[in-house]
Amino acid sequence: MEDVFVPVEERVSCELKLDESNKPLVFELLFGNSNPVELEIGIGKGLFMMRCGLFHPDRNFLGIEYARKYLKVGIHRIEKRPIKNVRLIHGEALTFMVDFVVPESLNVIHVYFPDPWPKTRHHKRRLITQAFIEQCHRTLVPGGELLIATDHAEYWEWMCEVLEKQTLLLKTDRLPEPPAEKDGLTNYEIKYVREGRPIYRVGYQKP
């Protein structure tokens, strides 16, 4: 697909500001349609969200990122292209899910290369926990999917332990893959694959 850019004067903000939004969000009003909604947690510089928005105009996408400096890059990537089905959020993922996402409203939750918080004293900050799995189960539609990828071997072991202990989601054969068979899910994956690092992937589904 040829890259097309929107003139600066015609660009529209894709940022959703939570402090100006009602709780919970009504996705039909937010996007102006009832298309399926997918959430990416930790969008980084927004490459995955940009590609999803371009290649899947029949779906809606929410992306949340805690690091404002990366979010700004993602916002710029989206807004300079003719993408109408992506909204980006600055915030903390679990709090957002609890406060703003209604039950059974998400079709897919994407978690790609989350911060591994490698120091033991920081493990409590890791995203993949039983509490997160419970929120995934609450917010996913029946048959909805949780897709995860990481390059961090120790965090992967942590994830596997959490996922194998929980009983709410079922492991599936579907693995994360970039839209339109591109060269990677995120900027991180493109870099890591070039460096020869192994990438760990898994998919789970709400029954």
Coordinates of C-alpha atoms in Angstrom, one line a residue:
M1 CA 0.0 0.0 0.0
E2 CA 1.4 3.4 -1.0
D3 CA 2.0 5.8 1.8
V4 CA -0.3 8.8 1.6
F5 CA 0.1 11.8 3.9
V6 CA -2.6 14.3 5.0
P7 CA -1.9 18.0 4.6
V8 CA -1.0 19.5 8.0
E9 CA -4.0 21.8 8.0
E10 CA -6.4 18.9 7.5
R11 CA -5.0 16.6 10.2
V12 CA -7.3 15.6 13.0
S13 CA -6.3 14.6 16.5
C14 CA -6.3 10.9 17.3
E15 CA -5.5 11.3 21.0
L16 CA -8.3 10.3 23.4
K17 CA -7.8 12.3 26.7
L18 CA -9.1 10.3 29.6
D19 CA -9.6 13.3 31.8
E20 CA -12.0 14.6 29.3
S21 CA -13.9 11.3 28.7
N22 CA -16.9 9.8 30.4
K23 CA -16.6 6.5 32.2
P24 CA -17.1 4.0 30.7
L25 CA -16.3 4.6 27.1
V26 CA -19.0 4.0 24.5
F27 CA -17.1 2.6 21.5
E28 CA -19.9 3.2 19.1
L29 CA -19.9 6.9 19.9
L30 CA -16.1 7.1 20.0
F31 CA -15.6 5.6 16.5
G32 CA -18.9 6.4 15.0
N33 CA -19.7 2.8 14.1
S34 CA -20.1 -0.7 15.7
N35 CA -17.1 -2.3 14.1
P36 CA -15.0 -4.8 16.3
V37 CA -12.6 -3.1 18.7
E38 CA -9.0 -4.2 19.4
L39 CA -6.7 -2.8 22.1
E40 CA -2.9 -2.6 22.0
I41 CA -1.3 -2.2 25.4
G42 CA 2.1 -0.4 25.2
I43 CA 2.1 0.9 21.6
G44 CA 5.6 2.3 21.8
K45 CA 6.1 4.4 18.7
G46 CA 2.8 3.2 17.2
L47 CA 4.0 1.1 14.2
F48 CA 1.6 -1.7 14.9
M49 CA -1.4 0.7 15.4
M50 CA -0.5 2.5 12.2
R51 CA -0.4 -0.6 10.1
C52 CA -3.6 -2.0 11.7
G53 CA -5.5 1.2 11.0
L54 CA -4.4 1.2 7.4
F55 CA -4.9 -2.4 6.5
H56 CA -8.0 -3.1 8.6
P57 CA -10.4 -0.2 8.0
D58 CA -13.3 -2.5 9.0
R59 CA -12.0 -2.6 12.6
N60 CA -11.4 0.0 15.3
F61 CA -8.2 0.2 17.3
L62 CA -7.4 1.6 20.7
G63 CA -3.7 2.0 21.7
I64 CA -2.5 2.9 25.2
E65 CA 1.0 4.0 26.2
Y66 CA 2.4 5.2 29.5
A67 CA 5.6 6.9 28.1
R68 CA 4.5 10.2 26.7
K69 CA 7.6 10.6 24.5
Y70 CA 6.8 7.4 22.6
L71 CA 3.1 8.2 22.5
K72 CA 3.9 11.5 20.7
V73 CA 5.7 9.6 18.0
G74 CA 2.7 7.3 17.6
I75 CA 0.2 10.2 17.5
H76 CA 2.3 11.8 14.7
R77 CA 2.5 8.6 12.8
I78 CA -1.3 8.2 12.8
E79 CA -2.4 11.8 12.3
K80 CA -0.3 12.4 9.2
R81 CA -1.9 9.5 7.4
P82 CA -5.6 9.1 6.4
I83 CA -6.4 6.8 9.4
K84 CA -9.8 7.3 11.0
N85 CA -10.2 4.1 13.0
V86 CA -7.4 4.5 15.6
R87 CA -7.5 6.3 19.0
L88 CA -4.4 6.7 21.2
I89 CA -4.3 7.1 24.9
H90 CA -1.8 8.2 27.5
G91 CA -2.3 6.2 30.7
E92 CA -1.8 3.1 32.7
A93 CA -3.3 0.0 31.1
L94 CA -4.9 -1.9 34.0
T95 CA -6.5 1.3 35.4
F96 CA -7.8 2.1 31.9
M97 CA -9.4 -1.3 31.5
V98 CA -11.0 -1.2 35.0
D99 CA -12.3 2.3 34.7
F100 CA -13.1 2.8 31.0
V101 CA -13.8 -0.5 29.3
V102 CA -17.2 -2.2 29.6
P103 CA -17.5 -6.0 29.8
E104 CA -17.3 -8.0 26.6
S105 CA -16.5 -5.1 24.4
L106 CA -13.0 -6.0 23.0
N107 CA -12.3 -8.5 20.3
V108 CA -8.5 -8.7 20.6
I109 CA -6.0 -7.5 23.2
H110 CA -2.5 -7.1 21.9
V111 CA 0.5 -7.0 24.3
Y112 CA 3.8 -6.8 22.4
F113 CA 7.2 -6.4 24.0
P114 CA 6.0 -5.1 27.4
D115 CA 8.5 -3.6 29.8
P116 CA 10.1 -6.6 31.5
W117 CA 11.0 -4.7 34.7
P118 CA 14.0 -7.0 35.1
K119 CA 14.9 -6.1 38.7
T120 CA 13.3 -8.3 41.3
R121 CA 12.0 -5.4 43.3
H122 CA 10.2 -4.1 40.2
H123 CA 8.4 -7.4 39.3
K124 CA 5.3 -6.1 40.9
R125 CA 5.0 -3.5 38.1
R126 CA 4.8 -6.2 35.4
L127 CA 1.6 -6.2 33.3
I128 CA 1.1 -10.0 33.0
T129 CA -0.5 -10.9 36.3
Q130 CA -3.6 -12.7 37.4
A131 CA -5.3 -9.4 37.9
F132 CA -4.6 -8.5 34.3
I133 CA -5.9 -11.9 33.1
E134 CA -9.1 -11.2 35.0
Q135 CA -9.5 -7.9 33.2
C136 CA -8.9 -9.5 29.9
H137 CA -11.6 -12.1 30.6
R138 CA -14.0 -9.4 31.7
T139 CA -13.5 -7.1 28.7
L140 CA -13.1 -9.6 25.9
V141 CA -16.1 -10.8 23.9
P142 CA -16.7 -14.6 24.0
G143 CA -14.1 -16.0 21.6
G144 CA -12.0 -12.8 22.0
E145 CA -8.2 -13.2 22.0
L146 CA -5.2 -12.2 24.0
L147 CA -2.0 -12.1 21.9
I148 CA 1.4 -11.7 23.5
A149 CA 5.0 -11.4 22.2
T150 CA 8.3 -10.7 24.0
D151 CA 12.0 -11.1 23.5
H152 CA 12.8 -11.3 27.2
A153 CA 13.4 -14.9 28.2
E154 CA 13.0 -14.5 32.0
Y155 CA 9.8 -12.4 31.6
W156 CA 8.6 -15.1 29.1
E157 CA 9.0 -17.7 31.9
W158 CA 7.0 -15.4 34.2
M159 CA 4.3 -15.0 31.7
C160 CA 4.0 -18.8 31.0
E161 CA 3.8 -19.5 34.8
V162 CA 0.9 -16.9 35.2
L163 CA -0.9 -18.1 32.1
E164 CA -0.6 -21.8 32.9
K165 CA -2.0 -21.2 36.4
Q166 CA -5.0 -19.2 35.4
T167 CA -8.2 -20.9 34.3
L168 CA -10.2 -18.1 32.6
L169 CA -8.5 -18.1 29.1
L170 CA -7.7 -21.1 26.9
K171 CA -4.4 -21.4 25.0
T172 CA -4.9 -21.4 21.2
D173 CA -2.8 -22.1 18.1
R174 CA -3.1 -18.5 16.9
L175 CA 0.1 -16.5 17.4
P176 CA 0.7 -12.8 17.0
E177 CA 1.5 -11.7 13.5
P178 CA 2.0 -8.3 11.9
P179 CA -0.8 -7.0 9.6
A180 CA -0.3 -7.5 5.9
E181 CA 2.6 -9.9 6.5
K182 CA 5.0 -7.0 7.3
D183 CA 8.5 -7.5 8.7
G184 CA 7.6 -7.3 12.4
L185 CA 4.9 -6.4 14.9
T186 CA 6.7 -3.4 16.3
N187 CA 9.9 -1.4 15.9
Y188 CA 11.3 -3.5 18.7
E189 CA 10.7 -6.8 16.9
I190 CA 12.2 -5.5 13.7
K191 CA 15.3 -4.5 15.6
Y192 CA 15.5 -7.7 17.7
V193 CA 15.0 -10.1 14.7
R194 CA 17.9 -8.3 12.9
E195 CA 20.0 -8.9 16.0
G196 CA 19.1 -12.6 16.0
R197 CA 17.2 -12.5 19.3
P198 CA 14.5 -15.2 19.8
I199 CA 11.0 -14.0 19.9
Y200 CA 8.4 -15.7 22.2
R201 CA 4.8 -15.6 21.1
V202 CA 1.5 -17.0 22.5
G203 CA -2.2 -16.7 22.0
Y204 CA -5.1 -17.2 24.5
Q205 CA -8.8 -17.0 23.9
K206 CA -11.9 -16.4 26.1
P207 CA -14.2 -19.4 25.8

